[in-house]
XYZ file of C-alpha atoms in Angstrom:
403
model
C 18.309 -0.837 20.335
C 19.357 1.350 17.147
C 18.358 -0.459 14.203
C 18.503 1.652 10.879
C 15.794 0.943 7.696
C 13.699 -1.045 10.576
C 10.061 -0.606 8.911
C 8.890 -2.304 6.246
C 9.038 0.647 4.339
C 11.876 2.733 3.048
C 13.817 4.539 5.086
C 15.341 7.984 5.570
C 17.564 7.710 2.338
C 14.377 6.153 0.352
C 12.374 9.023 1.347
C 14.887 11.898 0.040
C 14.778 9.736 -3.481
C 11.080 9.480 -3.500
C 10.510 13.055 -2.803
C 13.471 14.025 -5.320
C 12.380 11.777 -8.133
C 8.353 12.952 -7.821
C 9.658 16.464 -8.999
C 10.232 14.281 -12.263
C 8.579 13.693 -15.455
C 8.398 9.861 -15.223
C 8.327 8.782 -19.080
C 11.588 11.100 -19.233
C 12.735 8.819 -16.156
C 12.125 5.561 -17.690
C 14.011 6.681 -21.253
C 17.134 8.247 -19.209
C 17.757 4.992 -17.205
C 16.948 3.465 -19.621
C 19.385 5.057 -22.261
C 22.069 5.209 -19.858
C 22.240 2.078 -18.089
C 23.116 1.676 -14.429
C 25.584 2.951 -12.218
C 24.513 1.768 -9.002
C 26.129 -0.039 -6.630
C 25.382 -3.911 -4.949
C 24.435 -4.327 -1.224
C 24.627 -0.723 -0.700
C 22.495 -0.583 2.481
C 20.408 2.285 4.129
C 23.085 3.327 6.482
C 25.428 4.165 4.020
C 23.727 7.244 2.308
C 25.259 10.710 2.913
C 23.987 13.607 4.200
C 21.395 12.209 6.562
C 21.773 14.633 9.478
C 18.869 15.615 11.587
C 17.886 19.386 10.795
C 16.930 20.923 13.674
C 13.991 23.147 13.835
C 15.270 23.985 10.325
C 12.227 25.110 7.673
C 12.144 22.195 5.141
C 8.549 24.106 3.250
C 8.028 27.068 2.034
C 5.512 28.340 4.630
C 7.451 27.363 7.221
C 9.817 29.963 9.374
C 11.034 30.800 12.650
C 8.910 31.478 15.681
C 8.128 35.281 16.214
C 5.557 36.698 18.877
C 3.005 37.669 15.850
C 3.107 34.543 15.098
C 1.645 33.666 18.123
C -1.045 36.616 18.294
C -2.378 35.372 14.577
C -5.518 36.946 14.448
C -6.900 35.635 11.298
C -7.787 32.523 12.925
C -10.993 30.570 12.299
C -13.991 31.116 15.025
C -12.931 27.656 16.548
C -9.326 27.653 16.080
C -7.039 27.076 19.269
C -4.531 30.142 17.298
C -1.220 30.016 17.624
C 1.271 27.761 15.669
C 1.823 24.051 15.312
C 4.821 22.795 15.847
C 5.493 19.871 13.329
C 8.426 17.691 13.455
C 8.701 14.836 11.383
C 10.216 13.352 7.951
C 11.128 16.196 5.541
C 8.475 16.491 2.401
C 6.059 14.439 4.146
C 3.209 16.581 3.338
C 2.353 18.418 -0.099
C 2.193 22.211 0.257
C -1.248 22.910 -0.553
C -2.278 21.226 2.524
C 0.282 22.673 4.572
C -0.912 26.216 3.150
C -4.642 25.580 3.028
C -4.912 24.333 6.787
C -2.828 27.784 7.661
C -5.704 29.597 5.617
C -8.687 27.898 7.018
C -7.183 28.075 10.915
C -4.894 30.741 11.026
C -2.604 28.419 12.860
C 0.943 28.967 11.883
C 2.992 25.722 10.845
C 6.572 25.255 12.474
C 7.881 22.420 10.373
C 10.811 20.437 11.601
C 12.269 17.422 10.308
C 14.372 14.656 11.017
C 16.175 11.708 9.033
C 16.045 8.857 11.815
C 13.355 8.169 14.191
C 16.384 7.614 16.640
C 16.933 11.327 16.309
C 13.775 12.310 17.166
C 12.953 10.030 19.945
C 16.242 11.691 21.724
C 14.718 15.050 20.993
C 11.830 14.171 22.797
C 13.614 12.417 25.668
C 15.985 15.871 26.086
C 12.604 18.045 26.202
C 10.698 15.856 28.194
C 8.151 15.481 25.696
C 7.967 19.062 25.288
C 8.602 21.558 22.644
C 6.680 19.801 19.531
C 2.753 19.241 19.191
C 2.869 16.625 17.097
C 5.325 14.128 15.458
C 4.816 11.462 12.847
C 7.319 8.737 12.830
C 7.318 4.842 12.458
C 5.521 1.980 14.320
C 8.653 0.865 16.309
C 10.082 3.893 17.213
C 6.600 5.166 18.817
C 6.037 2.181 20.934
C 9.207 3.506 22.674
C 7.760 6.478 22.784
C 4.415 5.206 24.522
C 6.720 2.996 26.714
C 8.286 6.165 27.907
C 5.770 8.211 28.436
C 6.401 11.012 25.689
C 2.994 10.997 23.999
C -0.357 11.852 25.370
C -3.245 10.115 25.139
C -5.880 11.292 22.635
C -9.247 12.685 22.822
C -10.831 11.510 19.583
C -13.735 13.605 20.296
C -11.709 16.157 19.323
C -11.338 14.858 15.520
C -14.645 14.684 13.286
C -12.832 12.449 10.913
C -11.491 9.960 12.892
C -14.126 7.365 11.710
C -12.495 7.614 8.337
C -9.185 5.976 9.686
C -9.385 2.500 7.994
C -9.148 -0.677 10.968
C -6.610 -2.761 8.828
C -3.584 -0.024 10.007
C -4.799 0.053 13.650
C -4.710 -1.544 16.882
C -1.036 -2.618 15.540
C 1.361 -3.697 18.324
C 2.965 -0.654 19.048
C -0.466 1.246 20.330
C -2.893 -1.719 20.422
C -5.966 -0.121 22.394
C -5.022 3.363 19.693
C -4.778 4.981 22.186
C -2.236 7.684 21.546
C -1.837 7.106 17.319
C -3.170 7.725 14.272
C -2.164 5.841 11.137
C -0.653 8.283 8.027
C 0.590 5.771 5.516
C 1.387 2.388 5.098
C 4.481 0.942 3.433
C 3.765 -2.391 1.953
C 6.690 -4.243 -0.340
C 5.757 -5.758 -3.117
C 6.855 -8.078 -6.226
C 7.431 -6.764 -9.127
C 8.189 -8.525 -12.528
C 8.054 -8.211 -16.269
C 6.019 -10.604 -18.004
C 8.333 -10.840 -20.992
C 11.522 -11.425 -19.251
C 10.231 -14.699 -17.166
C 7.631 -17.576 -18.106
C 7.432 -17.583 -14.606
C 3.836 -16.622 -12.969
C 4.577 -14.609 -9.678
C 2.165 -15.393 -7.054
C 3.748 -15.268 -3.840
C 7.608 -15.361 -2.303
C 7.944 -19.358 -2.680
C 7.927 -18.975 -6.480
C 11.253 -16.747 -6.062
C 12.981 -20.086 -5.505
C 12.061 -21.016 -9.004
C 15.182 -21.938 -11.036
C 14.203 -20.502 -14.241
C 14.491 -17.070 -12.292
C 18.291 -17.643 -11.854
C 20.483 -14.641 -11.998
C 17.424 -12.429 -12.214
C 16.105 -11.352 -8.800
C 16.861 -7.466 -7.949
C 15.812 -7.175 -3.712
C 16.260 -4.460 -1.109
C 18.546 -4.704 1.367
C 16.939 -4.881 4.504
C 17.726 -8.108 6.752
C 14.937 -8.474 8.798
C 12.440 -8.395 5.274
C 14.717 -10.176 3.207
C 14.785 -12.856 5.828
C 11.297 -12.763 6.500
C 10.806 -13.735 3.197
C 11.773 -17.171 3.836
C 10.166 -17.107 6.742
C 6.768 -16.429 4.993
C 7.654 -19.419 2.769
C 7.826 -21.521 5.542
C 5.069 -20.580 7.052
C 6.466 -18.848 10.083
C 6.176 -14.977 11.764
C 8.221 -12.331 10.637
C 8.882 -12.157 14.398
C 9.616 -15.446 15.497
C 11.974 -15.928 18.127
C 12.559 -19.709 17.863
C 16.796 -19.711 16.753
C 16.194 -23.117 15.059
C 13.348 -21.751 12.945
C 15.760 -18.588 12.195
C 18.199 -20.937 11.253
C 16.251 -23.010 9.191
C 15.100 -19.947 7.321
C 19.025 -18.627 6.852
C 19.179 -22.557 5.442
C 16.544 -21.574 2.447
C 18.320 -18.098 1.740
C 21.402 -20.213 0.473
C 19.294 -21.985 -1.794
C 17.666 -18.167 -2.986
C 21.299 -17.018 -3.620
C 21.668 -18.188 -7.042
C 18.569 -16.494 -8.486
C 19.856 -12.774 -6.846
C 20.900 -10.483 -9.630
C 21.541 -7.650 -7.228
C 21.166 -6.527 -3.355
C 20.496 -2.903 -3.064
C 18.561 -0.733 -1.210
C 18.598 2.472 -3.153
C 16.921 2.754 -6.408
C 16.195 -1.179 -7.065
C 13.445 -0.614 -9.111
C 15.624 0.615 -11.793
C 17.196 -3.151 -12.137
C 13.259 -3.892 -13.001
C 12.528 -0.674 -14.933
C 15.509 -1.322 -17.654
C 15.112 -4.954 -18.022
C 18.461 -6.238 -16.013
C 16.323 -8.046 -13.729
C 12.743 -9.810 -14.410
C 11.542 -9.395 -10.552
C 11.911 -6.902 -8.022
C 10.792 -7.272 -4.213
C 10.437 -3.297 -3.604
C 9.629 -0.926 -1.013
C 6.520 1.379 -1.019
C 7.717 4.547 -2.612
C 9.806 1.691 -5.329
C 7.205 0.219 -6.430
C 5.288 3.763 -6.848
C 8.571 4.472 -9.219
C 8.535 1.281 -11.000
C 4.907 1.049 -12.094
C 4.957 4.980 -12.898
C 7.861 4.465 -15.259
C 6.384 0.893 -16.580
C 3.136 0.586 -16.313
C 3.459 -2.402 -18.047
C 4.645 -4.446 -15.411
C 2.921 -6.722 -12.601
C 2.578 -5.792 -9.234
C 2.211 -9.307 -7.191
C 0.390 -9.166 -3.616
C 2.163 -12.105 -2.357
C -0.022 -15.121 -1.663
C 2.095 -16.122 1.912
C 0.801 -12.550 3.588
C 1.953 -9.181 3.428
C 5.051 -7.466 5.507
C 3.587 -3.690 5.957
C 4.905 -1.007 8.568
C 3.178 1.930 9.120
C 4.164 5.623 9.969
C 1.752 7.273 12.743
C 1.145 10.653 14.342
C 0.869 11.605 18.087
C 0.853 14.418 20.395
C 4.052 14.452 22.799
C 2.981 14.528 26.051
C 3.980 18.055 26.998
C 2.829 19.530 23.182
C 2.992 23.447 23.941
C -0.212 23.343 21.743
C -2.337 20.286 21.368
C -5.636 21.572 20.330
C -3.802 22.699 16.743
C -2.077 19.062 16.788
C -6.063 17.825 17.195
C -6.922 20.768 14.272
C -4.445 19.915 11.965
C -5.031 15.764 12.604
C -8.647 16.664 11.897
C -8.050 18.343 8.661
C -5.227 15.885 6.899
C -8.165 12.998 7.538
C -10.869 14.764 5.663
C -11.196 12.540 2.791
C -10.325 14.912 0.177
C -7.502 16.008 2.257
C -6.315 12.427 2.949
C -6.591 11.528 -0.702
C -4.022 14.545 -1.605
C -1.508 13.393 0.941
C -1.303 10.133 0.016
C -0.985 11.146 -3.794
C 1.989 12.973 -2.693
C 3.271 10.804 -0.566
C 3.220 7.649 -2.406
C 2.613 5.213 0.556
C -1.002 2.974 0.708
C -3.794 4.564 2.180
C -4.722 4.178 5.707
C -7.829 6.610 5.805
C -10.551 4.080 4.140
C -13.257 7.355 3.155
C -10.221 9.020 1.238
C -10.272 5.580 -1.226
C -13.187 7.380 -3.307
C -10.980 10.461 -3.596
C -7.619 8.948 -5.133
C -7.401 9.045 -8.593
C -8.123 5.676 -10.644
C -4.505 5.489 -12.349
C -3.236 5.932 -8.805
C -5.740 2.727 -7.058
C -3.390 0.494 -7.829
C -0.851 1.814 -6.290
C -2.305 3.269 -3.128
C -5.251 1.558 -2.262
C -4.845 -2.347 -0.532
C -7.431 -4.612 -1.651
C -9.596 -6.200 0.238
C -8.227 -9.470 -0.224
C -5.046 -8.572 0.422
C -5.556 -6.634 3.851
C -3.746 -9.214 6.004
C -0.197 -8.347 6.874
C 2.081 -8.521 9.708
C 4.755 -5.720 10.925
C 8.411 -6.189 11.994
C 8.547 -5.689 15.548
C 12.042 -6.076 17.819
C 12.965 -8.993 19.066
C 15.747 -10.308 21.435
C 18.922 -9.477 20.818
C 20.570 -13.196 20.430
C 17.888 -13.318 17.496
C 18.715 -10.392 16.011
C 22.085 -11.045 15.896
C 21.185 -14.233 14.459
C 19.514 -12.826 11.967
C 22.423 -10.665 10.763
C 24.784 -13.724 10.760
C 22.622 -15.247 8.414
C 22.317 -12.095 6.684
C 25.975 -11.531 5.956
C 26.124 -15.379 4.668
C 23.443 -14.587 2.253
C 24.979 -11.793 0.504
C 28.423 -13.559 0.571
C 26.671 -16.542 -1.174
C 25.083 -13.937 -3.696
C 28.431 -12.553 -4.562
């Protein structure tokens, strides 16, 4: 089934703004929005962006061209370096460029970068080469367990990666690959609250408090059903994933009584509602949060006390990679530590590479590192289709409740 914004973190759209609003001084952020006020739009969901179409084999960094037979015969390789090129297809801007350039140094292994916007797109790619053409892809949880089911990835020979040990166990053996047996884990999106202090005499611990009259008329969320739903799920002590219609209904129940502390419903940009003060709390994606607490540092990021919602975007080899021992170099080399640490610093998502921890910044801990306490979580899987379609029902109620 096609379902857009699936993951627990941001989608296709949220990337773009991520990647567009990290080539920007933050302070100068925070004054313009705040200065100017906002001019964004209610329950403007993730399907409704423009300009989302798939570029194919299109160059999307600035080492990145077409094929050409010297390509091929590089000869600067390193001593052990399978050669050749690597074929990368995934989101645009997902790495920085001094990796991308510094792993073409070391190997000598030319990067072909490709991108996508949907994981759809890409798993029909694969499916109309037969798993052929790329060496490695890095998409999200759900997409790839279609992508296992079907047969387009190869398993992996971890033998072939010094660094695996640094992977950290919390983002593996997830649902999708649960022996990891064809992944490895690049990123974790992880939503958060996010209030002011000085706007609510509220204390934020977990989802439940949400529900908390005094917050009425002051609640900016995302727009993503299956989260915003799972909220009240959470609350009442029930799986993101359940598939029990009277518990899904019960839940839908508890969103009417949420709808009079909702401010706003959008899924672009609703951290500015808690960066200028319009609403006290936020419940953010990944990358939002990143934005939020850049801008204000001054505000609380709350782990919430009910257990985390996290999705997490993975790499593997498709099974008919032209050349999988540079998919197995380059894997190798983005899960050094020091490596790792620079990716994620770009990237803005938590870490899933537990040796790179030491390596990230202090100012940027906070933001990228999961504590211990906190490591719990559960991901959005699919479900059947009568409860999915239950859950948008009770989805379009909420929002019309929220008008």
């Amino acid at each position: 089934m096609t379902m857009e914004c699936f993951p627990l973190y941001e989608c296709a759209p949220q990337r773009a703004e991520r990647k567009r609003m990290k080539r920007q001084d933050w302070k100068k952020f925070a004054a313009v929005t705040m200065a100017l006020g906002m001019a964004v739009t209610a329950f403007a969901g993730c399907g409704q962006e423009e300009g989302q179409k798939e570029s194919d084999n299109s160059v999307s960094q600035e080492n990145s061209g077409e094929k050409t037979e010297e390509d091929a015969g590089n000869g600067e390789e390193g001593q052990d370096s399978p050669g050749g090129e690597l074929n990368l297809y995934t989101w645009d801007g997902m790495f920085p460029q001094e990796i991308l350039t510094g792993f073409e140094e070391e190997t000598g292994i030319r990067i072909h970068y490709s991108n996508f916007s949907y994981d759809e797109d890409m798993l029909a790619k694969l499916e109309e080469t037969q798993g052929g053409d790329y060496d490695l892809v890095f998409a999200d949880d759900y997409i790839i367990e279609l992508v296992i089911a079907e047969g387009l990835a190869q398993k992996l020979d971890t033998s072939k990666m010094e660094n695996y040990g640094n992977l950290n166990p919390v983002f593996m053996s997830q649902f999708y690959d649960p022996e990891n047996a064809y992944t490895i884990p690049h990123g974790a999106g992880i939503p958060l609250l996010v209030y002011d202090p000085a706007l609510t005499d509220v204390e934020i611990r977990g989802y439940g408090d949400l529900w908390n009259p005094a917050l009425e008329d002051n609640i900016a969320l995302t727009a993503n059903y299956r989260v915003i739903n799972g909220i009240a799920l959470k609350t009442m002590g029930e799986s993101y994933n359940t598939q029990d219609l009277d518990v899904i209904r019960a839940a839908g129940d508890k969103m009417q009584e949420l709808a009079p502390n909702v401010r706003v419903i959008n899924d672009s940009n609703t951290q500015d509602f808690v960066i200028s003060g319009e609403a006290a709390v936020g419940f953010l994606y990944t990358s939002q949060v990143y934005l939020a607490m850049t801008a204000r540092p001054d505000l609380k990021i709350v782990y919430p006390e009910e257990g985390l919602g996290f999705g997490i975007i993975a790499g593997f080899i498709p099974s008919q990679a032209p050349n999988a021992e540079a998919a197995y170099a380059f894997l190798d080399y983005i899960n050094r530590p020091e490596n790792a640490a620079a990716c994620f610093e770009f990237l803005g998502y938590y870490c899933s590479n537990k040796a790179a921890e030491a390596y990230i910044s202090e100012d940027m801990k906070e933001l990228l590192v999961l504590p211990e306490d906190a490591a719990a979580g559960e991901i959005i899987q699919n479900i059947s289709q009568e409860a999915e379609d239950l859950h948008a029902a009770i989805w379009d109620e909420f929002r019309s409740a929220c008008d």
